[in-house]
Amino acid sequence: MSTSSSSHPSPLSPERVAALTEREEAAFKAGRRKSYELVKRAEKHSPGGVPSSFQDSPPFPVFIDRGKGSHVWDADGNEYLDFHNGFGVNVVGHANPRIVEAVSLRIALGSHFAQPVEDFIVVAEELANRFGLPQWRFTNSGTESTLDAVRLARAFTGREGIMKMEATYHGHHDSLMVSVEPSPDKMGPADAPNPVPQSEGIPKAIVSLVTVVPFNNLEATEAAFQRRPDQIACIIVEPAMMNIGFVLPEDGYLAGLKEIAHRHGALLVFDEVKTGVTLARGGATERFGVTPDIVCLAKAIGGGLPCGAVGGRDDIMAMISEGRVSQMGTFNGNALTMAASRVTLTEILTPMAYAHFDALGEVLQGGLDSVIAEHELPFHAITLGARGGLTYRAQRVRNYRDYLEIDKSIAYLAWLFQSNRGVLMAPGAEENWTVSVEHSEADVQHFVNNFEAMARELRA
Ligand SMILES: Cc1ncc(COP(=O)(O)O)c(C=O)c1O
């Protein structure tokens, strides 16, 4: 794991940032007329002209035509190196020949039966081996995985309360759409934040079951348990927060959470939808050496197909086989998805792939660190496995309240700057990058070169 921060940062000129943003936004729009037309057409039949609100980003969404390896092409024919990778899904790269072969073979034999196929056993065995948890069930998304995890925890403990960290995102079901990015006027005290619904339409009764605590703060967690004795079924946590940039757990924090949860009769759930199989073979569970009671997976495990999974201890998962907890879904363990997942886990994400991610991470970290130091920028970079991010603040971010202090205008400029120079990033200050097995050292150096070009202009 590598991190950096500039030791002598000096502030950037807001006027310079605004002027560069205006210039870059104009260039972005001029080069994406077809995308703009498609958004306008889509708006007639879809809110915001996008299939999911996450795809609705300023100045307007980029429509993608195709991808190959580390590259994607948009509807206007612009070519990019893909650092977005479908919100961290495509660590196998686009149209990976092994995935194409497995999926083509499978679809010719029929893609869906709603009956188990042998591949599902191979995937469950592989996940058990990677995450050290024996029992697995499948879903189609991260949302469904965390939904199942919460239900399992509630059933196992006989309690209804849930504890989550302020600003973690766990998908779009009511129980966890609480305090995802709460507005400062509603969020309450830093050590005992208010539970704030993420959207209209979420029942108050559901919100009131959620206790919100700050990340990286064991004292606040202990105090929250004491305020609600015998009520909390589980702590659910992204072991490294990846929806407010990239926030690492402090030493001993995850082990401390597990100890506190167990002492209070609650379970520890890791939401590894983003970190799973990308930070390491066994995700954050392996990387940070703490095995939770339940792990939620999705995104990268499906090799580009919609796959999720929830794994747990024997005694917890036995509630499913005993019929006490219902875990189901028409497309769970779908034959096409399982074929892609089997190949992803057994043939593509091999130990060599993780060594490759580490090597790319070193180029990124080294390159970004030198640019930050040379231009004395108030930023820092973090790389870990296939993941990484730039945070536009000199000091490390420990939690949501730190994240609020970041100047988001620079994140937008950086996104435009990379887009206009052939790198597609996930939009927003809260996002980070994902590389794939197909990315080369030259690809990641391109990212660093663009960053350096922006740094020079920021300090010009
Ligand atoms: C940590 C985390 N959990 C859960 C989810 C929800 O996953 P999905 O979008 O597949 O439902 C996401 C999505 O970004 C996520 O980042």
XYZ file of C-alpha atoms and ligand atoms in Angstrom:
476
model
C 0.000 0.000 0.000
C 1.371 3.396 -0.852
C 0.294 6.859 0.051
C 1.789 10.272 -0.258
C 1.225 13.887 0.523
C 3.083 17.053 -0.276
C 4.901 18.463 2.741
C 4.900 22.137 1.659
C 1.679 22.709 -0.228
C 0.611 26.210 -1.084
C -2.976 27.111 -2.014
C -4.087 27.160 -5.644
C -5.597 30.218 -7.228
C -9.403 29.772 -7.469
C -9.416 32.153 -10.484
C -6.899 29.947 -12.282
C -8.948 26.803 -11.492
C -12.121 28.517 -12.772
C -10.456 29.732 -15.983
C -8.973 26.306 -16.753
C -12.303 24.640 -16.019
C -14.106 26.958 -18.421
C -11.585 26.204 -21.164
C -11.640 22.435 -20.564
C -15.428 22.286 -20.369
C -15.723 24.053 -23.721
C -13.277 21.581 -25.302
C -15.133 18.658 -23.722
C -18.468 19.801 -25.143
C -17.064 20.559 -28.585
C -15.652 17.043 -28.879
C -18.828 15.242 -27.772
C -21.691 16.526 -29.862
C -23.030 13.061 -30.598
C -23.149 12.171 -26.879
C -25.056 15.380 -26.257
C -27.584 14.530 -28.984
C -28.036 11.048 -27.507
C -28.640 12.466 -24.015
C -31.280 14.802 -25.408
C -32.957 11.905 -27.238
C -32.773 9.646 -24.151
C -34.264 12.356 -21.913
C -37.571 11.941 -23.722
C -38.007 8.476 -22.237
C -35.620 8.251 -19.295
C -35.099 10.699 -16.366
C -31.857 12.607 -16.924
C -31.305 10.651 -20.144
C -29.478 7.884 -18.269
C -30.367 4.357 -17.042
C -28.958 5.009 -13.517
C -28.516 8.304 -11.663
C -24.823 7.487 -11.140
C -24.339 7.922 -14.896
C -25.708 11.452 -14.830
C -22.656 13.673 -14.430
C -21.814 17.211 -15.565
C -21.500 18.662 -18.102
C -23.433 15.721 -19.637
C -22.930 11.938 -19.782
C -20.560 10.397 -22.323
C -22.170 7.609 -24.337
C -19.818 4.676 -24.909
C -19.725 2.723 -28.119
C -17.238 -0.087 -27.418
C -14.217 -1.249 -25.438
C -11.155 -3.435 -26.019
C -8.464 -4.176 -23.452
C -7.644 -0.982 -21.558
C -9.356 1.227 -24.174
C -12.899 2.484 -24.771
C -14.371 4.566 -27.587
C -17.265 6.960 -27.135
C -20.164 7.711 -29.466
C -18.185 10.580 -31.062
C -15.257 8.265 -31.820
C -13.006 9.656 -29.043
C -10.602 7.024 -27.732
C -9.763 6.780 -24.047
C -7.669 4.701 -21.695
C -10.288 3.441 -19.297
C -9.544 4.222 -15.644
C -13.262 4.265 -14.813
C -13.695 0.610 -15.776
C -17.416 0.628 -15.188
C -17.134 1.794 -11.545
C -14.454 -0.757 -10.827
C -16.007 -3.772 -12.516
C -13.700 -4.423 -15.459
C -10.423 -5.460 -13.853
C -10.357 -8.161 -16.543
C -10.231 -5.464 -19.245
C -12.768 -4.987 -22.032
C -13.676 -7.916 -24.250
C -11.058 -10.082 -22.561
C -10.646 -13.060 -24.948
C -11.111 -15.579 -22.125
C -14.401 -13.977 -21.062
C -15.559 -13.717 -24.685
C -14.815 -17.397 -25.182
C -16.465 -18.568 -21.949
C -19.579 -16.451 -22.467
C -19.872 -17.404 -26.164
C -19.579 -21.104 -25.358
C -22.116 -20.776 -22.586
C -24.688 -18.743 -24.510
C -24.644 -21.292 -27.320
C -25.615 -23.897 -24.704
C -28.355 -21.763 -23.166
C -27.871 -18.845 -20.788
C -30.541 -19.212 -18.131
C -32.256 -22.106 -16.398
C -32.898 -20.981 -12.798
C -31.412 -24.341 -11.864
C -27.864 -24.694 -10.525
C -24.959 -25.151 -12.957
C -21.603 -26.667 -12.028
C -19.743 -23.376 -12.537
C -21.552 -21.986 -9.501
C -19.788 -24.531 -7.281
C -16.384 -23.571 -8.696
C -17.071 -19.886 -8.005
C -18.267 -20.592 -4.447
C -15.171 -22.739 -3.795
C -12.905 -20.006 -5.122
C -14.567 -17.274 -3.011
C -14.413 -19.474 0.097
C -10.716 -19.929 -0.506
C -10.044 -16.236 -1.120
C -12.094 -14.788 1.742
C -11.794 -17.519 4.383
C -15.578 -17.794 4.771
C -17.100 -21.209 4.037
C -20.631 -20.569 2.743
C -21.768 -18.491 -0.257
C -24.952 -17.438 -2.010
C -25.265 -15.404 -5.203
C -27.046 -12.213 -6.220
C -26.964 -9.874 -9.223
C -25.617 -6.689 -7.633
C -23.949 -5.131 -4.638
C -27.304 -3.795 -3.499
C -28.729 -7.284 -3.244
C -25.622 -8.558 -1.464
C -25.805 -5.942 1.301
C -29.581 -6.378 1.519
C -29.104 -10.110 2.162
C -26.285 -9.437 4.641
C -28.455 -7.109 6.705
C -31.316 -9.606 6.739
C -28.974 -12.405 7.813
C -27.519 -10.274 10.610
C -30.956 -9.270 11.847
C -32.199 -12.848 11.830
C -29.063 -14.225 13.466
C -29.043 -11.736 16.335
C -32.786 -11.210 16.674
C -32.131 -7.446 16.597
C -33.310 -4.806 14.139
C -30.794 -1.974 14.503
C -27.907 -1.488 12.077
C -24.733 0.507 12.521
C -23.083 2.082 9.508
C -20.361 4.620 8.883
C -21.178 8.149 7.844
C -20.775 8.431 4.030
C -20.466 4.769 3.150
C -22.627 3.748 0.207
C -23.965 0.202 0.303
C -26.428 0.204 -2.580
C -29.953 1.435 -3.163
C -32.145 -0.384 -0.657
C -33.953 1.460 2.117
C -32.133 -0.048 5.111
C -28.756 1.413 4.130
C -29.625 4.546 2.152
C -28.905 6.545 5.248
C -26.209 9.215 5.735
C -24.514 8.448 2.419
C -23.470 12.027 1.721
C -25.608 13.954 4.202
C -25.753 17.708 3.805
C -23.812 19.636 6.467
C -26.961 21.316 7.802
C -28.510 17.931 8.623
C -25.580 15.709 9.544
C -25.317 16.562 13.251
C -22.321 16.137 15.580
C -19.122 14.545 14.181
C -18.855 11.833 16.841
C -22.576 10.939 16.859
C -23.982 11.877 13.441
C -27.708 12.019 12.711
C -29.187 9.334 10.447
C -30.186 11.222 7.281
C -32.144 9.539 4.456
C -30.360 9.635 1.079
C -33.568 10.062 -0.879
C -37.195 10.906 -0.490
C -39.393 7.822 -0.247
C -37.506 6.101 2.572
C -39.736 5.428 5.614
C -38.739 7.275 8.802
C -39.174 4.013 10.713
C -36.391 2.427 8.633
C -34.085 5.420 9.058
C -34.603 5.333 12.823
C -33.136 1.806 12.924
C -29.770 3.080 11.699
C -27.022 4.280 14.020
C -24.407 6.311 12.174
C -20.806 6.554 13.373
C -17.653 8.169 11.932
C -15.129 5.928 10.116
C -11.786 5.347 11.854
C -13.224 6.156 15.265
C -13.498 3.247 17.698
C -14.438 5.427 20.678
C -17.491 6.801 18.895
C -18.428 3.253 17.875
C -18.198 1.992 21.449
C -20.238 4.956 22.701
C -22.917 4.344 20.058
C -23.305 0.711 21.169
C -23.680 1.889 24.743
C -26.441 4.301 23.728
C -28.380 1.449 22.087
C -27.670 -1.662 24.175
C -28.865 -5.000 22.710
C -30.400 -3.301 19.663
C -27.728 -3.464 16.968
C -27.536 -6.524 14.728
C -24.385 -5.602 12.829
C -21.788 -3.046 11.933
C -21.617 -2.818 8.161
C -18.503 -1.124 6.821
C -16.548 -0.656 3.614
C -13.179 -1.798 5.018
C -11.539 0.938 2.936
C -14.029 3.676 2.098
C -14.187 4.009 -1.666
C -17.127 6.308 -2.187
C -15.517 9.450 -0.745
C -12.264 9.144 -2.661
C -10.137 6.448 -1.057
C -10.010 6.367 2.738
C -7.858 3.703 4.356
C -8.572 2.141 7.737
C -6.067 3.126 10.404
C -3.910 0.398 11.940
C -5.979 -1.779 14.258
C -9.267 -0.130 13.302
C -10.920 -3.108 11.573
C -9.814 -5.533 14.289
C -11.151 -3.048 16.852
C -14.531 -2.915 15.088
C -14.760 -6.693 15.174
C -13.926 -6.806 18.878
C -16.488 -4.109 19.732
C -19.216 -5.688 17.586
C -18.719 -9.132 19.106
C -18.510 -7.836 22.661
C -21.912 -6.221 22.119
C -23.442 -9.335 20.527
C -23.422 -7.892 16.988
C -21.887 -9.150 13.726
C -19.275 -7.480 11.554
C -20.167 -7.199 7.853
C -17.599 -6.094 5.275
C -19.048 -4.497 2.182
C -16.329 -5.520 -0.274
C -18.341 -4.629 -3.357
C -15.532 -2.262 -4.410
C -12.539 -3.664 -2.534
C -13.234 -7.391 -3.073
C -10.801 -9.102 -5.493
C -9.365 -5.690 -6.488
C -7.234 -4.671 -3.473
C -5.903 -8.219 -3.261
C -6.935 -11.774 -4.150
C -9.053 -11.934 -0.996
C -9.914 -8.230 -1.036
C -9.596 -6.054 2.055
C -10.227 -9.134 4.193
C -6.855 -10.494 3.073
C -5.081 -7.138 2.703
C -5.894 -5.927 6.211
C -5.921 -9.362 7.866
C -9.363 -9.202 9.504
C -12.047 -11.749 8.602
C -15.572 -10.457 9.210
C -18.667 -12.595 9.897
C -20.219 -11.770 6.513
C -18.693 -10.443 3.277
C -20.652 -8.759 0.460
C -19.254 -8.875 -3.068
C -20.275 -7.737 -6.568
C -18.677 -5.647 -9.352
C -15.282 -7.197 -10.267
C -16.182 -10.810 -9.407
C -18.429 -11.058 -12.491
C -15.854 -10.151 -15.151
C -18.238 -7.542 -16.599
C -21.496 -9.417 -16.040
C -23.950 -8.558 -13.265
C -22.868 -10.826 -10.422
C -23.009 -10.425 -6.650
C -22.326 -12.758 -3.763
C -22.729 -12.905 -0.016
C -20.497 -15.159 2.064
C -20.535 -15.984 5.741
C -19.781 -18.238 8.661
C -21.380 -21.697 8.708
C -23.689 -20.906 11.626
C -24.946 -17.674 10.043
C -25.490 -19.084 6.557
C -27.178 -22.185 8.036
C -30.191 -19.972 8.644
C -30.733 -20.079 4.883
C -30.547 -23.870 4.603
C -32.784 -24.165 7.683
C -35.399 -21.989 5.968
C -35.217 -19.247 8.598
C -33.889 -16.633 6.168
C -35.142 -16.369 2.602
C -32.373 -15.721 0.095
C -33.520 -15.929 -3.497
C -33.634 -14.418 -6.988
C -34.507 -15.632 -10.481
C -31.106 -14.708 -11.890
C -28.978 -15.782 -8.898
C -26.213 -18.054 -10.177
C -27.246 -17.416 -13.787
C -25.304 -19.695 -16.137
C -23.795 -16.874 -18.207
C -22.744 -14.898 -15.137
C -21.236 -17.947 -13.463
C -19.255 -18.835 -16.603
C -17.775 -15.313 -16.652
C -17.116 -15.338 -12.926
C -15.405 -18.757 -13.034
C -12.993 -17.608 -15.736
C -12.420 -14.265 -13.986
C -11.483 -15.855 -10.686
C -9.663 -18.987 -11.826
C -7.928 -17.877 -15.046
C -7.595 -14.090 -15.129
C -7.231 -12.771 -11.583
C -4.268 -15.041 -10.843
C -1.369 -14.159 -8.511
C 0.389 -12.757 -11.610
C -2.482 -10.331 -12.150
C -2.084 -8.986 -8.612
C 1.682 -8.624 -9.117
C 0.873 -6.665 -12.295
C -1.519 -4.359 -10.377
C 1.178 -3.717 -7.786
C 3.695 -2.851 -10.510
C 1.229 -0.415 -12.133
C 0.513 1.040 -8.696
C 4.215 1.749 -8.208
C 4.429 3.667 -11.489
C 1.331 5.667 -10.592
C 2.379 6.352 -7.017
C 5.945 7.267 -7.921
C 4.895 9.461 -10.838
C 2.090 11.268 -9.016
C 4.219 11.765 -5.898
C 6.962 13.473 -7.900
C 4.498 15.767 -9.669
C 2.867 16.680 -6.341
C 6.271 17.367 -4.764
C 7.701 19.276 -7.733
C 4.682 21.576 -8.066
C 4.030 21.735 -4.316
C 0.411 20.770 -4.773
C -1.985 20.403 -1.822
C -2.946 16.896 -2.987
C -2.100 13.297 -2.168
C -2.275 9.967 -3.957
C -3.155 6.504 -2.666
C -2.650 3.260 -4.594
C -3.594 -0.235 -3.497
C -3.903 -3.272 -5.796
C -5.935 -2.382 -8.884
C -7.285 0.714 -7.156
C -6.113 4.179 -6.427
C -7.137 7.762 -6.178
C -5.973 11.347 -6.027
C -7.344 13.423 -3.199
C -7.294 17.177 -3.668
C -6.183 17.976 -0.158
C -2.700 17.684 1.365
C -3.662 15.850 4.559
C -4.974 12.329 4.633
C -8.759 11.935 4.856
C -9.907 9.897 7.875
C -13.652 10.225 7.486
C -16.535 12.127 5.910
C -15.948 15.357 7.815
C -12.392 15.546 6.414
C -13.726 14.785 2.944
C -16.098 17.744 3.165
C -13.092 20.047 3.326
C -11.846 19.007 -0.128
C -12.173 21.559 -2.894
C -14.440 19.655 -5.310
C -13.833 22.187 -8.103
C -10.342 20.733 -8.653
C -11.755 17.204 -8.907
C -14.028 18.381 -11.716
C -11.188 20.147 -13.507
C -9.004 17.027 -13.200
C -11.784 14.877 -14.636
C -12.266 17.223 -17.627
C -8.514 17.491 -18.120
C -8.076 13.713 -18.265
C -11.171 13.257 -20.498
C -9.843 15.782 -23.007
C -6.490 13.987 -23.093
C -7.639 10.438 -23.622
C -8.322 9.119 -20.112
C -11.814 8.228 -18.945
C -12.265 8.521 -15.188
C -15.311 7.897 -13.041
C -16.717 11.377 -12.426
C -16.837 13.135 -9.044
C -14.479 13.865 -6.155
C -15.790 10.730 -4.450
C -14.530 8.426 -7.191
C -11.225 6.638 -7.721
C -9.551 4.734 -10.526
C -9.434 1.043 -11.375
C -6.809 -0.471 -13.641
C -7.205 -3.801 -15.389
C -4.956 -6.726 -16.279
C -4.814 -5.169 -19.767
C -3.378 -1.830 -18.608
C 0.292 -1.362 -19.371
C 2.948 0.772 -17.696
C 2.699 3.133 -20.684
C -1.054 3.436 -20.048
C -0.621 4.484 -16.446
C 2.264 6.782 -17.380
C -0.178 8.542 -19.728
C -2.389 9.257 -16.705
C 0.617 10.674 -14.811
C 1.637 12.814 -17.821
C -1.848 14.323 -18.016
C -1.719 15.068 -14.302
C 1.638 16.760 -14.765
C 0.264 18.869 -17.615
C -2.554 20.009 -15.326
C -0.107 20.696 -12.495
C 2.024 22.916 -14.756
C -1.014 24.925 -15.810
C -2.315 25.218 -12.258
C 0.997 26.722 -11.182
C 1.600 28.729 -14.367
C -19.339 -0.200 -1.492
C -20.537 -0.444 -2.351
N -21.508 -1.259 -1.923
C -22.598 -1.518 -2.662
C -22.768 -0.948 -3.888
C -23.979 -1.251 -4.704
O -23.639 -2.068 -5.753
P -24.584 -2.150 -7.056
O -24.476 -0.844 -7.749
O -24.028 -3.306 -7.826
O -25.957 -2.425 -6.556
C -21.774 -0.088 -4.391
C -21.909 0.546 -5.715
O -21.146 1.358 -6.140
C -20.642 0.174 -3.595
O -19.673 1.014 -4.012
